[in-house]
Coordinates of C-alpha atoms in Angstrom, one line a residue:
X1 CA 3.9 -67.0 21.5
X2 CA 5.9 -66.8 17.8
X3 CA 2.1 -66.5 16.4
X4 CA 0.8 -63.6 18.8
X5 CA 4.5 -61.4 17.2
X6 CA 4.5 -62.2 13.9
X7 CA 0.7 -61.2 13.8
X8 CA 1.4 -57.6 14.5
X9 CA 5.0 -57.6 12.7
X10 CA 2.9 -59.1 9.5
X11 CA 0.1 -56.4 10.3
X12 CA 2.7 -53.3 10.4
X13 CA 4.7 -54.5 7.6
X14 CA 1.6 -54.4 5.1
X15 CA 0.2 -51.6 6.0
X16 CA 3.5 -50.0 5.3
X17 CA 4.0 -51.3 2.1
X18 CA 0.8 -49.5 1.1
X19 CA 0.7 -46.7 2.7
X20 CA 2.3 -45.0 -0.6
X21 CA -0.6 -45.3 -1.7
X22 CA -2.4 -42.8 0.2
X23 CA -0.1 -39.5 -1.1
X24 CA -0.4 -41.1 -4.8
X25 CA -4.3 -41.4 -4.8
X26 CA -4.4 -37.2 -3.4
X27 CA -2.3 -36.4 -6.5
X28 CA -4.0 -38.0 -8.6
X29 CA -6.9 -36.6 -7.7
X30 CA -5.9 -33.3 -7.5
X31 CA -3.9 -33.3 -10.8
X32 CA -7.3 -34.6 -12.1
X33 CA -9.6 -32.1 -10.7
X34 CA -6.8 -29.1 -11.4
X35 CA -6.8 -30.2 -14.7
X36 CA -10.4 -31.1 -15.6
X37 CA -10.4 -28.4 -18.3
X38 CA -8.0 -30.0 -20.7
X39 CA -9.4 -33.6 -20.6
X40 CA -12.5 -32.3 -21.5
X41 CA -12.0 -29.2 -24.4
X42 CA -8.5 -29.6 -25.8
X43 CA -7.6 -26.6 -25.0
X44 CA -4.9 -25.1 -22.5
X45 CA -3.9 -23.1 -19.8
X46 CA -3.5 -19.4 -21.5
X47 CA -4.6 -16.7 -23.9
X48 CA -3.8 -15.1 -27.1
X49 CA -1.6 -12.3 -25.0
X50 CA 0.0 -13.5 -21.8
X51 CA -0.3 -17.1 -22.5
X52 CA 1.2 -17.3 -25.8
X53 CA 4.2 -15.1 -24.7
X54 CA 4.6 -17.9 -22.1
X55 CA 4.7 -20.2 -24.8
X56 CA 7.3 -18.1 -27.1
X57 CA 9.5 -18.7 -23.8
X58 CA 9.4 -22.2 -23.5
X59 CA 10.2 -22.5 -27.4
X60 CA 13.3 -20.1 -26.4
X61 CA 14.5 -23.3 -24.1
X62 CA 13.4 -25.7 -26.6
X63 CA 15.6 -24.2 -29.0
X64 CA 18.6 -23.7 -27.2
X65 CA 18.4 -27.4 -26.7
X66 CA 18.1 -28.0 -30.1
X67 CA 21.5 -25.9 -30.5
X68 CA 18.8 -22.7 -32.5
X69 CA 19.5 -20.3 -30.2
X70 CA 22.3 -18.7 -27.7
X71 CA 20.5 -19.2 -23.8
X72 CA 20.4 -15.6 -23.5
X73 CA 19.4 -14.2 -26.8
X74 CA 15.6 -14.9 -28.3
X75 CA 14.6 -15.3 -32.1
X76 CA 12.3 -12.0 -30.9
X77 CA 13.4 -8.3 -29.9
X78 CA 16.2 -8.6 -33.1
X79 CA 18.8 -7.2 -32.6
X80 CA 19.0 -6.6 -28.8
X81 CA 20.8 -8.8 -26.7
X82 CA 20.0 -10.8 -23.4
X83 CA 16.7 -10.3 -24.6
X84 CA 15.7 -13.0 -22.2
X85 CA 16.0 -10.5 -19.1
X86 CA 13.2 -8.5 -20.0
X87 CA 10.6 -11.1 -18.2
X88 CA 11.4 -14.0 -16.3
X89 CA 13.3 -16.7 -17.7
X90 CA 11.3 -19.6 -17.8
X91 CA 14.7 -22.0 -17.4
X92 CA 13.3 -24.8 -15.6
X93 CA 10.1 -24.6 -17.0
X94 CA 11.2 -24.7 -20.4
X95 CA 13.9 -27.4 -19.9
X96 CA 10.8 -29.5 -18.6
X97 CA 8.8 -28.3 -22.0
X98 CA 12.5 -29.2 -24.2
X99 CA 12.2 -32.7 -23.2
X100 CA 8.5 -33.2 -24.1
X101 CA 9.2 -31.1 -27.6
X102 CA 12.4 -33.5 -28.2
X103 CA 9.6 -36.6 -27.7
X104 CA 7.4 -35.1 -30.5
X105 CA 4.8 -33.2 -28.9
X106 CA 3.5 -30.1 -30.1
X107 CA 4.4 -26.6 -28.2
X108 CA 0.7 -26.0 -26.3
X109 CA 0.5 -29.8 -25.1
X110 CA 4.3 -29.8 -24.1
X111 CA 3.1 -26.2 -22.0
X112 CA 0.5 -28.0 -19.9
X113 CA 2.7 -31.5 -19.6
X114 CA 5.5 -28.8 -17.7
X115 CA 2.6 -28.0 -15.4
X116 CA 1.5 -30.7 -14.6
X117 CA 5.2 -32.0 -13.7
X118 CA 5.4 -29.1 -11.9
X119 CA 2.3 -29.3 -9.9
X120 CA 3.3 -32.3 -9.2
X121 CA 6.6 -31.7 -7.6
X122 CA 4.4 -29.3 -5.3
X123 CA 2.9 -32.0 -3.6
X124 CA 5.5 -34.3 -3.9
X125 CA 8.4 -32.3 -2.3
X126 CA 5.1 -30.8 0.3
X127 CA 4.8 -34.3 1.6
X128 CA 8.5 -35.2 1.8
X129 CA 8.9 -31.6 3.8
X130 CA 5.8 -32.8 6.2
X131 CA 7.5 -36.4 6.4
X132 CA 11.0 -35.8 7.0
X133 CA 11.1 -32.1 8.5
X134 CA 8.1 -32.6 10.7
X135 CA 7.2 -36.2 10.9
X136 CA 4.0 -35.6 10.6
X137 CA 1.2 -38.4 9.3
X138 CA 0.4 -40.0 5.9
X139 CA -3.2 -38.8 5.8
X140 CA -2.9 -35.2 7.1
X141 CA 0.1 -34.7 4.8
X142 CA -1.0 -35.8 2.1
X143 CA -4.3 -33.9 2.4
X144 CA -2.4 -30.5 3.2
X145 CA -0.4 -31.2 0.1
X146 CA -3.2 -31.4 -2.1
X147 CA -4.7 -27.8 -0.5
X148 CA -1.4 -26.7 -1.6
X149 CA -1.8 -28.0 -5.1
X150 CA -5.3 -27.5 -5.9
X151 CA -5.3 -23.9 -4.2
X152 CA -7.9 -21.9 -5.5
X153 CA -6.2 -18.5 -6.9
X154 CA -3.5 -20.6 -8.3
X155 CA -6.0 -22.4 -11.0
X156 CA -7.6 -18.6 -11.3
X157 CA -4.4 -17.2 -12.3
X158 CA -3.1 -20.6 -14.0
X159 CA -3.1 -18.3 -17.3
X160 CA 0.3 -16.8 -15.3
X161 CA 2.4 -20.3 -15.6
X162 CA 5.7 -18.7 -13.9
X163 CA 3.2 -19.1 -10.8
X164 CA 3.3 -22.4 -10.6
X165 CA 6.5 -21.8 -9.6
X166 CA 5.2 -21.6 -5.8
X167 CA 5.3 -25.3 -6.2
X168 CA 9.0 -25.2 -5.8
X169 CA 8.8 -23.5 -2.3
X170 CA 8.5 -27.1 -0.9
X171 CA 11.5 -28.1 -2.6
X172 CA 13.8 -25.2 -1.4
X173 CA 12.7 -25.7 1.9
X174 CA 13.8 -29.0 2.1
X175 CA 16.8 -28.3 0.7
X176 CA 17.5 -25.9 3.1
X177 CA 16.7 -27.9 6.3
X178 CA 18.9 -30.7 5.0
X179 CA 21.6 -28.3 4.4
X180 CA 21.0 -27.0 8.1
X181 CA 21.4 -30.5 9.3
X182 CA 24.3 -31.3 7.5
X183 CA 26.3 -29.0 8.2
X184 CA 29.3 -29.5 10.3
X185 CA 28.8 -33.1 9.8
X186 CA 32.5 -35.2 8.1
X187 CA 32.4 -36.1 4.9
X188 CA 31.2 -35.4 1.6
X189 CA 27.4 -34.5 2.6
X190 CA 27.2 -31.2 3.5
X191 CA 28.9 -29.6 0.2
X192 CA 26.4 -32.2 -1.5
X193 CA 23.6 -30.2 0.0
X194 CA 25.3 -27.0 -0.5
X195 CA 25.5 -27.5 -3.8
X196 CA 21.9 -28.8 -4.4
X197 CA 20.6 -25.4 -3.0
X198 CA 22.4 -22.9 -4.4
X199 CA 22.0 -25.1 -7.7
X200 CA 18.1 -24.8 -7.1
X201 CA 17.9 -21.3 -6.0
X202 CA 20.1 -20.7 -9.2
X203 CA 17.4 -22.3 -11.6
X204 CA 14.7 -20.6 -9.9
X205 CA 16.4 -17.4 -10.0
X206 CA 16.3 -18.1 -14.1
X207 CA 12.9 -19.2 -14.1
X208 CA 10.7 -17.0 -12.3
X209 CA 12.3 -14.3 -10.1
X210 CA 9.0 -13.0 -8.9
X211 CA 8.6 -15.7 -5.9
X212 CA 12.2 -16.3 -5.6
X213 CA 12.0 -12.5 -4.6
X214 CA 8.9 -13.0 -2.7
X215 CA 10.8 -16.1 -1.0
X216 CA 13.8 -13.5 0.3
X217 CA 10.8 -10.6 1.4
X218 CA 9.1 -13.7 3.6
X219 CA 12.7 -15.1 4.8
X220 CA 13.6 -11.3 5.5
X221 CA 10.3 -11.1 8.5
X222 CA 10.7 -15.1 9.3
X223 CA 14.2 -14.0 10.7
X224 CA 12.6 -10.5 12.1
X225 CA 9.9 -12.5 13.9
X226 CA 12.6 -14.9 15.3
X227 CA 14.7 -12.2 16.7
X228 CA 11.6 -10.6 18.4
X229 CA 10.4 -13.8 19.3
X230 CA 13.5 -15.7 20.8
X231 CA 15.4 -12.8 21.5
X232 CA 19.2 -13.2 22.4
X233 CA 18.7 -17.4 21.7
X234 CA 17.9 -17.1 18.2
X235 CA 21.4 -15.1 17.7
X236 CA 23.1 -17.6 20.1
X237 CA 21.7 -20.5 17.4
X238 CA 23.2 -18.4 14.8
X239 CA 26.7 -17.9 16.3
X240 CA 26.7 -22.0 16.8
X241 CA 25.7 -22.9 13.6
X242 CA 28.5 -20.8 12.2
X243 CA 31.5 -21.9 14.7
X244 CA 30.3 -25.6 13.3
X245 CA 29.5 -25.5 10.2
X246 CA 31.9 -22.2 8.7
X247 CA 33.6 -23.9 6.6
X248 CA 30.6 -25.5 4.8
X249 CA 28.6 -22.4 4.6
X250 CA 31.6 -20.8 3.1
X251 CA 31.6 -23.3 0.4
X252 CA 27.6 -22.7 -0.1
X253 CA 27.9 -19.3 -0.3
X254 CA 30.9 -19.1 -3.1
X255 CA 28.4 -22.1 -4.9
X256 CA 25.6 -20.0 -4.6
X257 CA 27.8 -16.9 -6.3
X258 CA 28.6 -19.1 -9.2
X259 CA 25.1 -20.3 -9.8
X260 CA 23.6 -16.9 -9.7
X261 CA 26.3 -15.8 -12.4
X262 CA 24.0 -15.9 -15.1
X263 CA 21.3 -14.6 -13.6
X264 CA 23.4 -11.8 -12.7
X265 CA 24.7 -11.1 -16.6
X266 CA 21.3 -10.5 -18.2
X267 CA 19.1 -9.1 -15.1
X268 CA 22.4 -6.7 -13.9
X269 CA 22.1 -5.6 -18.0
X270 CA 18.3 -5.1 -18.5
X271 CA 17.8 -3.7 -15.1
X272 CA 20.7 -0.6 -16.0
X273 CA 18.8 -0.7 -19.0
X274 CA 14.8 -0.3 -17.8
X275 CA 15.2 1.0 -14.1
X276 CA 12.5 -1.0 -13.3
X277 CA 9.2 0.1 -12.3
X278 CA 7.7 2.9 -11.5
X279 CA 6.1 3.4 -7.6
X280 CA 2.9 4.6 -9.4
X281 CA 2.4 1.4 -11.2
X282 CA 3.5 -0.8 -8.3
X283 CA 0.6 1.2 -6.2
X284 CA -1.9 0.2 -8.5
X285 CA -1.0 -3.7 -8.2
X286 CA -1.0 -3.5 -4.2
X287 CA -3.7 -5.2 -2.5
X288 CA -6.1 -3.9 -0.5
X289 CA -7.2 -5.4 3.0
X290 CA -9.9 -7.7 2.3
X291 CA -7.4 -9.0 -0.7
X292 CA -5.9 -12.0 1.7
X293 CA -9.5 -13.0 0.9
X294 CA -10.1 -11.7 -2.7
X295 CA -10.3 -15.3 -4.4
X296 CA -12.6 -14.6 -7.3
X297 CA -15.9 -14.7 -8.6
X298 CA -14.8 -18.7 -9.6
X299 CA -14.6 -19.7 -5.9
X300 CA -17.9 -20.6 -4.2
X301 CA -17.0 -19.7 -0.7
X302 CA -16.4 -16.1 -2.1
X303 CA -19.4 -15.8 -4.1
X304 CA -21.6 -16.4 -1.0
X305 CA -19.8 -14.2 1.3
X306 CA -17.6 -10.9 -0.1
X307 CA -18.8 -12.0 -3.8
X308 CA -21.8 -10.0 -2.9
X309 CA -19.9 -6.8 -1.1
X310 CA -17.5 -6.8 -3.8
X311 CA -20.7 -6.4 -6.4
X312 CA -22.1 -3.6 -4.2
X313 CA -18.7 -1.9 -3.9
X314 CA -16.3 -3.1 -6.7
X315 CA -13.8 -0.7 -5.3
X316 CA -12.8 -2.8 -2.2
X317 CA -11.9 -6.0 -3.8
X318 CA -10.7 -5.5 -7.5
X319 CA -10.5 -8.1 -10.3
X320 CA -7.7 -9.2 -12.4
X321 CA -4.3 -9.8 -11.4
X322 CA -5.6 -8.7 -7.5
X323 CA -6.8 -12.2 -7.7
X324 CA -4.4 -13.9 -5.4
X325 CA -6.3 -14.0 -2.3
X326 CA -7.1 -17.3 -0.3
X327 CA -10.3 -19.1 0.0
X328 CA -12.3 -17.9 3.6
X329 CA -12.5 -21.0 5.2
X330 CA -9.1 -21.6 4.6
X331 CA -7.8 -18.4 6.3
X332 CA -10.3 -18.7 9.3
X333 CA -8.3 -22.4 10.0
X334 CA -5.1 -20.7 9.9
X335 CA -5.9 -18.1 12.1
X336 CA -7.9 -19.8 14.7
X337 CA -5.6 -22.7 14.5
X338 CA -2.7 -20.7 14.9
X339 CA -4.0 -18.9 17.8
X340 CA -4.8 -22.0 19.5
X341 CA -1.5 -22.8 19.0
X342 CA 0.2 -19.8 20.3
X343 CA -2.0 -19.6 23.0
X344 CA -1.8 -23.1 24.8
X345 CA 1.9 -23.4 24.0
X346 CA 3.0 -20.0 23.9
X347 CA 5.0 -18.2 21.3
X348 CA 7.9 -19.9 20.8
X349 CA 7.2 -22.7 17.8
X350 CA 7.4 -22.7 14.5
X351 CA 3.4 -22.2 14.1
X352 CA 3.5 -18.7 16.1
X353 CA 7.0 -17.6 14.3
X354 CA 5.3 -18.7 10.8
X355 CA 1.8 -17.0 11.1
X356 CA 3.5 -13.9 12.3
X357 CA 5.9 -13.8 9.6
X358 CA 2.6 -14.3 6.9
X359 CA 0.1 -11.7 8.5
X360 CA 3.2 -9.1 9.2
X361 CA 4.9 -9.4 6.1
X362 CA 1.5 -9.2 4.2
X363 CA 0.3 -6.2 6.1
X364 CA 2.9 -4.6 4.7
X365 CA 2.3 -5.5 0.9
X366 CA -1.5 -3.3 1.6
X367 CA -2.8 -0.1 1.1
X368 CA -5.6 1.6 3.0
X369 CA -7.5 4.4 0.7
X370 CA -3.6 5.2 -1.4
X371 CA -1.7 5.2 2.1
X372 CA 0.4 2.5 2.2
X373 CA 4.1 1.8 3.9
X374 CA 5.3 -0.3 0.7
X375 CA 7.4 2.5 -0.4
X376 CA 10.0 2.1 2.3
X377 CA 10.5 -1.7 0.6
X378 CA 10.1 -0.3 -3.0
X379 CA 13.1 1.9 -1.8
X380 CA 15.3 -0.2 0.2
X381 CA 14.8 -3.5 -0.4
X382 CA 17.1 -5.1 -2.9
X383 CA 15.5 -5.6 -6.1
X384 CA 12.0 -4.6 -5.3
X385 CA 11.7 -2.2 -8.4
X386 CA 11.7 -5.2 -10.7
X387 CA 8.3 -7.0 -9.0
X388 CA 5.1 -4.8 -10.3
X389 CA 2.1 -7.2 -9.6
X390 CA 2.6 -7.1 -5.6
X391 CA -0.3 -9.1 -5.1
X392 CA 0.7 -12.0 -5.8
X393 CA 2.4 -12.3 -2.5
X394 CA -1.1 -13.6 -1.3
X395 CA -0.4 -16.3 -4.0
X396 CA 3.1 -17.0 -2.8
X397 CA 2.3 -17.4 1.2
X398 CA 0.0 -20.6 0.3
X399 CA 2.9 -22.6 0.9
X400 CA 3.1 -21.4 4.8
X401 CA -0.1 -20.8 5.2
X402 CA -0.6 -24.6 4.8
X403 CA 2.3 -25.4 6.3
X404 CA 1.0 -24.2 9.9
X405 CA -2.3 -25.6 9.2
X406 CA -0.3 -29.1 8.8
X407 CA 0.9 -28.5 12.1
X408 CA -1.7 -27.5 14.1
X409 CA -4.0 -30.4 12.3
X410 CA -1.0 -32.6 13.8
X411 CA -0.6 -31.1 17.0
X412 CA -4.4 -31.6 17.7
X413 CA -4.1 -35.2 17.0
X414 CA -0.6 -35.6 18.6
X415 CA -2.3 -34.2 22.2
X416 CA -6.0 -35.6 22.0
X417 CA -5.9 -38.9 19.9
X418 CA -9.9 -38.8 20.6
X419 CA -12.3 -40.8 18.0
X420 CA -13.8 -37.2 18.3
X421 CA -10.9 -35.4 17.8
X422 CA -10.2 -37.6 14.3
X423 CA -13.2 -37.3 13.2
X424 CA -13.2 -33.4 13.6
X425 CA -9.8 -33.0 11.9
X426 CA -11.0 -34.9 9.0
X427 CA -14.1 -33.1 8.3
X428 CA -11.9 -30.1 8.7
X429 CA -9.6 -31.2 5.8
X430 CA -12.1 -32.5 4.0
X431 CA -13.9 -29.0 3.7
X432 CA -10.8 -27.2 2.9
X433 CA -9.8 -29.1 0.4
X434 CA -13.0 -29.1 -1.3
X435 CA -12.7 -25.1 -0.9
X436 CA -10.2 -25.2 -3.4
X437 CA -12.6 -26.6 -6.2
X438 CA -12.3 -23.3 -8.3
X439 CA -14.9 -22.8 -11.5
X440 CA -12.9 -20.1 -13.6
X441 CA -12.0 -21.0 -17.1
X442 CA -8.2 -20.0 -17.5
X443 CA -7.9 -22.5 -20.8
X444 CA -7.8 -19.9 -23.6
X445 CA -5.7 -21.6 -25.8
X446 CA -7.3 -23.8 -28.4
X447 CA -4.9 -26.6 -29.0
X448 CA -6.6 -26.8 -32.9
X449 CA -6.2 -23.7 -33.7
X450 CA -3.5 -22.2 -33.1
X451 CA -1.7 -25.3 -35.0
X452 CA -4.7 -24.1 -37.9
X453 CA -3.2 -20.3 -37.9
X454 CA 0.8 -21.8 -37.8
X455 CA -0.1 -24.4 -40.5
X456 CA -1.1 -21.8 -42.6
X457 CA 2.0 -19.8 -42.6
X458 CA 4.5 -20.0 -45.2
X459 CA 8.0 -20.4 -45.0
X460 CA 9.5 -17.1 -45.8
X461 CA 11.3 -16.3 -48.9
X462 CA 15.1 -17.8 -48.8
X463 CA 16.3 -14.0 -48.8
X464 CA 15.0 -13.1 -45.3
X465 CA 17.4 -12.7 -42.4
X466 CA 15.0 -11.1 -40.5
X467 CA 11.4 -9.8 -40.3
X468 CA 8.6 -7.8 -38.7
X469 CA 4.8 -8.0 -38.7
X470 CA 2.1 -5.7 -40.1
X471 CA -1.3 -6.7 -39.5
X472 CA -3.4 -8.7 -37.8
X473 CA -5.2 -12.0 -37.5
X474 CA -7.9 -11.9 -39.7
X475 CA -7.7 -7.8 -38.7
X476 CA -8.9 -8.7 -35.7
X477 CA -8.7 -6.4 -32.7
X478 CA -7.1 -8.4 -29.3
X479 CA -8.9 -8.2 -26.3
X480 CA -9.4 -4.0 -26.6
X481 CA -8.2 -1.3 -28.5
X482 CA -5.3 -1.0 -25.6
X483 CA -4.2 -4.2 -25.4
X484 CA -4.3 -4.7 -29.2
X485 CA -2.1 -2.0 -29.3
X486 CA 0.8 -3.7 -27.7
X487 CA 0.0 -7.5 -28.1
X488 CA -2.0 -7.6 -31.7
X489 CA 0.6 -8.2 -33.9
X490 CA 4.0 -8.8 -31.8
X491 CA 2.6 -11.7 -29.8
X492 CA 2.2 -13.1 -32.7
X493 CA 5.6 -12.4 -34.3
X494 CA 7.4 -13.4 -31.4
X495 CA 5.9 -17.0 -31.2
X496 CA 6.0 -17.3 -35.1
X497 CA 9.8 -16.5 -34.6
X498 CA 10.7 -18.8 -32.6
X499 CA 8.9 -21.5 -34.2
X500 CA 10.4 -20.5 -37.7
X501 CA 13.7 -19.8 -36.3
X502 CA 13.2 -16.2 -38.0
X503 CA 14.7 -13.5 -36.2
X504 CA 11.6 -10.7 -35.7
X505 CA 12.0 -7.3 -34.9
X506 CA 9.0 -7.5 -33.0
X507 CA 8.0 -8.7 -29.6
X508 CA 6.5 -7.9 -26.2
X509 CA 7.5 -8.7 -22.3
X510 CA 7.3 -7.1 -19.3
X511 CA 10.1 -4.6 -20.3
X512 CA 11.5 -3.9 -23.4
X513 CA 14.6 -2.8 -25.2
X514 CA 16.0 1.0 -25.0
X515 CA 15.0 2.7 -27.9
X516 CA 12.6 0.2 -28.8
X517 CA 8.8 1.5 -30.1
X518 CA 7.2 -0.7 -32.3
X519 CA 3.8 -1.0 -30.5
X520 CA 0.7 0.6 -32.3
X521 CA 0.5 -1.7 -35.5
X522 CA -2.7 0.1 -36.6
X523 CA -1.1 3.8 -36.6
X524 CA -0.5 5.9 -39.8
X525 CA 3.1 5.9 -38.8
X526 CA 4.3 2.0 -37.6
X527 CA 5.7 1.4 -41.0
X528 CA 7.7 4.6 -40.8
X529 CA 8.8 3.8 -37.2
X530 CA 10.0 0.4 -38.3
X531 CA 11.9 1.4 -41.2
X532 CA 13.7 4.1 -39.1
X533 CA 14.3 1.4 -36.6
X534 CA 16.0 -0.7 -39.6
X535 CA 18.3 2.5 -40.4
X536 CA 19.1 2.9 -37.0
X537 CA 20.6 -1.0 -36.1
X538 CA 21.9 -1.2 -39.9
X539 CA 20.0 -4.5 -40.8
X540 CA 19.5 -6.1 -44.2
X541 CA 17.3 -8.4 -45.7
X542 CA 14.7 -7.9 -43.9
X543 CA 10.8 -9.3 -44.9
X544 CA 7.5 -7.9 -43.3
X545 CA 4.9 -11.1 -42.7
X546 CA 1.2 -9.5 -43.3
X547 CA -1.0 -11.2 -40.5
X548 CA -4.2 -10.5 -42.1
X549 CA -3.2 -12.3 -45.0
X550 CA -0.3 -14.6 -44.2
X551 CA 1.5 -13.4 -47.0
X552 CA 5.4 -12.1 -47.1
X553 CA 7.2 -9.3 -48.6
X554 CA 10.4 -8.2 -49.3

């Protein structure tokens, strides 16, 4: 008798004690596949325009740690202030990149070391949310977090680092559901989680408002879709969790108000400033509705399906940053498997309230031949003027999107624990997963030479409290004539800043400060514009740095 228990007691113990394996060999997988590129041609994720800006904001963090800089005032824009509210922030990203910069390593390696940490508290915080939230299994969660990590669009665009920051969607969400639970509960526990939340909505407020807005826009239908949904009960929920836990939420939302206080004093600043976007140039980033599907000439699964009805009519499925879509397969699954659900268990669970909540919300973010109902959100919803690139909704709503697949995988198991039925799920996985694989080539950086070009600048004469750029590399035009026009020299001068420590008149972000125009290097007038723009903020000793040549004046 003792042998026939301790058999299956011995026999459950080991397979727990290795069954962290299972999550750790899907990262390191994924990380490996997601970041092939780098093991194998030293360069990284970015380019010479958006990329590098990226970089010039990491250095911003790196240099505040170093005590360089004030957190809200960059070595670039001179001599504006709060200069960091013209784009996103980049805080947690570029306290990550600080730490591998204080270790020794060079600004382009410590960029792609902060993604893949990143990345890799996606799938981390993905399986803890399948785990604990939903209890789901080892195998199917940790194959759903690596769809969620490897997603194709997300290594298209991975020249766009503040969208990795859909890997902290996992994290929130737990944060939240352990807040939910807490609260009403004695003791110390539920401000702890109170805290923790309004603490990470904080930082992702500073690093990348773009999903954290998108995250508020989903949470906005999610609660819609509830109310139509469960009616009167979801209300009655409501009303209970506040008689029980009032005086917690209380305390969370006065936390929350604190941790959005800087947040609030340099985007409430820039915003009066700017005014955000214009409708006209949000229209032209809206998708269109085949763009749930618009996953890029680098995905194989597009290529053989609307690869070939985008080449015949390129006007359906456009390229660049409409680029967000997700893989075909991958969308058939959560469709069919959410209909499955919803029709065999009917409406009320979490997969019919969550696929409702993406196809609704993201039926809303499309136009149809310039008619579009978008305008009603660009008006009223808070915020909405300062997101531009709409699309990348498509981007943000992988996280549910594999969320419900998670659940219906596990559902179909839980109900018909069928050799059959195992088999079927795994193939399943197995292909969308390997949808994923993506062949674009978003590693524009060259590791070698930009340190080649930096090397071979000069420390500016003693004299120089300040300076702007005239020039080129090598007189080389960026890109086009367009995008030269804006980026050629002031993506240059803004990294250079930072890395010198050199105040630079110079710069370029999503918006820019009143009154500054010193874009069009090339024209007969920059110099003229610049030295007006000296005049005007009264500054002194200030150098120009020739690109072309690497040589300053004074």
């Amino acid at each position: 008798m003792k042998t026939d228990l301790v058999a299956p007691i011995h026999s459950i113990s080991h397979r727990m004690s290795f069954s962290w394996l299972v999550p750790v060999c899907y990262l390191l997988v994924s990380l490996g596949v997601f970041f092939r590129r780098q093991l194998s041609t030293g360069r990284v994720f970015g380019d010479r325009t958006d990329g590098l800006i990226e970089v010039t904001h990491l250095e911003h963090w790196n240099n505040v740690v170093s005590g360089w800089s004030w957190w809200n005032r960059t070595f670039y824009f001179y001599p504006s202030y709060d200069t960091i509210g013209y784009n996103d922030s980049y805080l947690a990203f570029g306290l990550i990149h600080a730490v591998f910069r204080q270790l020794g390593i060079g600004p382009f390696l410590a960029s792609d070391l902060t993604d893949v940490l990143t990345k890799s508290l996606g799938f981390l915080f993905f399986y803890a949310a399948g785990k604990i939230v939903f209890q789901t299994g080892t195998n199917v969660t940790s194959a759903c977090a690596a769809i969620f990590t490897l997603w194709s669009t997300s290594y298209a665009n991975a020249y766009h680092q503040q969208l990795f920051s859909v890997s902290y969607e996992p994290i929130v969400f737990l944060a939240v559901f352990l807040f939910v639970r807490a609260a009403g509960a004695p003791g110390w526990r539920p401000y702890g989680c109170g805290a923790v939340l309004a603490l990470l909505i904080g930082v992702w407020a500073m690093t990348a408002f773009y999903t954290l807005w998108f995250s508020a826009y989903f949470s906005f239908f999610l609660m819609l879709t509830s109310l139509v949904i469960y009616g009167r009960q979801s209300l009655v929920s409501v009303a209970g969790f506040i008689r029980v836990g009032w005086r917690h939420l209380m305390f969370y939302i006065g936390a929350q108000a604190v941790c959005l206080l800087p947040f609030w004093r340099v985007y409430h600043y820039t915003s009066q400033q700017t005014g955000g976007h214009s409708f006209d140039e949000v229209r032209t980033f809206l998708p269109s509705f085949l763009g749930i599907l618009d996953t890029g000439a680098g995905s194989p699964t597009y290529l053989l399906t609307l690869g070939r009805l985008a080449h015949r009519w390129p006007q359906l499925l456009p390229n660049g940053e409409q680029v967000m879509g997700v893989c075909i397969l991958t969308f058939c699954a959560f469709v069919a498997l959410s209909i499955r659900s919803s029709t065999r268990h009917g409406c009320k669970n979490s997969v019919c309230l969550v696929a409702t909540a993406v196809l609704v919300s993201w039926l809303c973010t499309i136009q149809i031949d310039g008619h579009t109902v978008w305008g009603l959100f660009y008006d009223w919803f808070p915020a909405a003027k300062a997101v531009r690139v709409i699309s990348r909704y498509e981007l943000f709503l992988s996280f549910p999107i594999t969320l419900v697949i998670m659940l219906c995988v596990t559902e179909l198991l839980r109900k018909t624990p069928s050799a059959k039925m195992r088999l079927s799920c795994v193939a399943l996985l197995s292909v969308l997963v390997a949808e994923q694989y993506n062949t674009s080539y978003p590693v524009g950086l060259s590791v070698s030479g930009q340190d080649k070009w930096l090397a071979g600048i000069p420390a500016p004469p003693s004299e120089c409290q300040s300076f702007y750029a005239v020039g080129s590399r090598k007189n080389e035009v960026l890109v086009s004539p367009g995008v030269d026009r804006s980026y050629g020299n002031n993506v240059d001068a803004m990294f250079l800043a930072e890395m010198i420590h050199l105040p630079t008149l110079n710069g370029m972000d999503s918006f820019t400060p009143r009154g500054w125009n010193l874009v069009g290097y090339r024209d007969a007038d920059y110099t003229q514009r610049v030295l007006a723009f000296i005049r005007e903020n009264r500054l002194s000793h200030v150098c120009a740095l020739n690109l072309a040549n690497n040589r300053w004046a004074q």
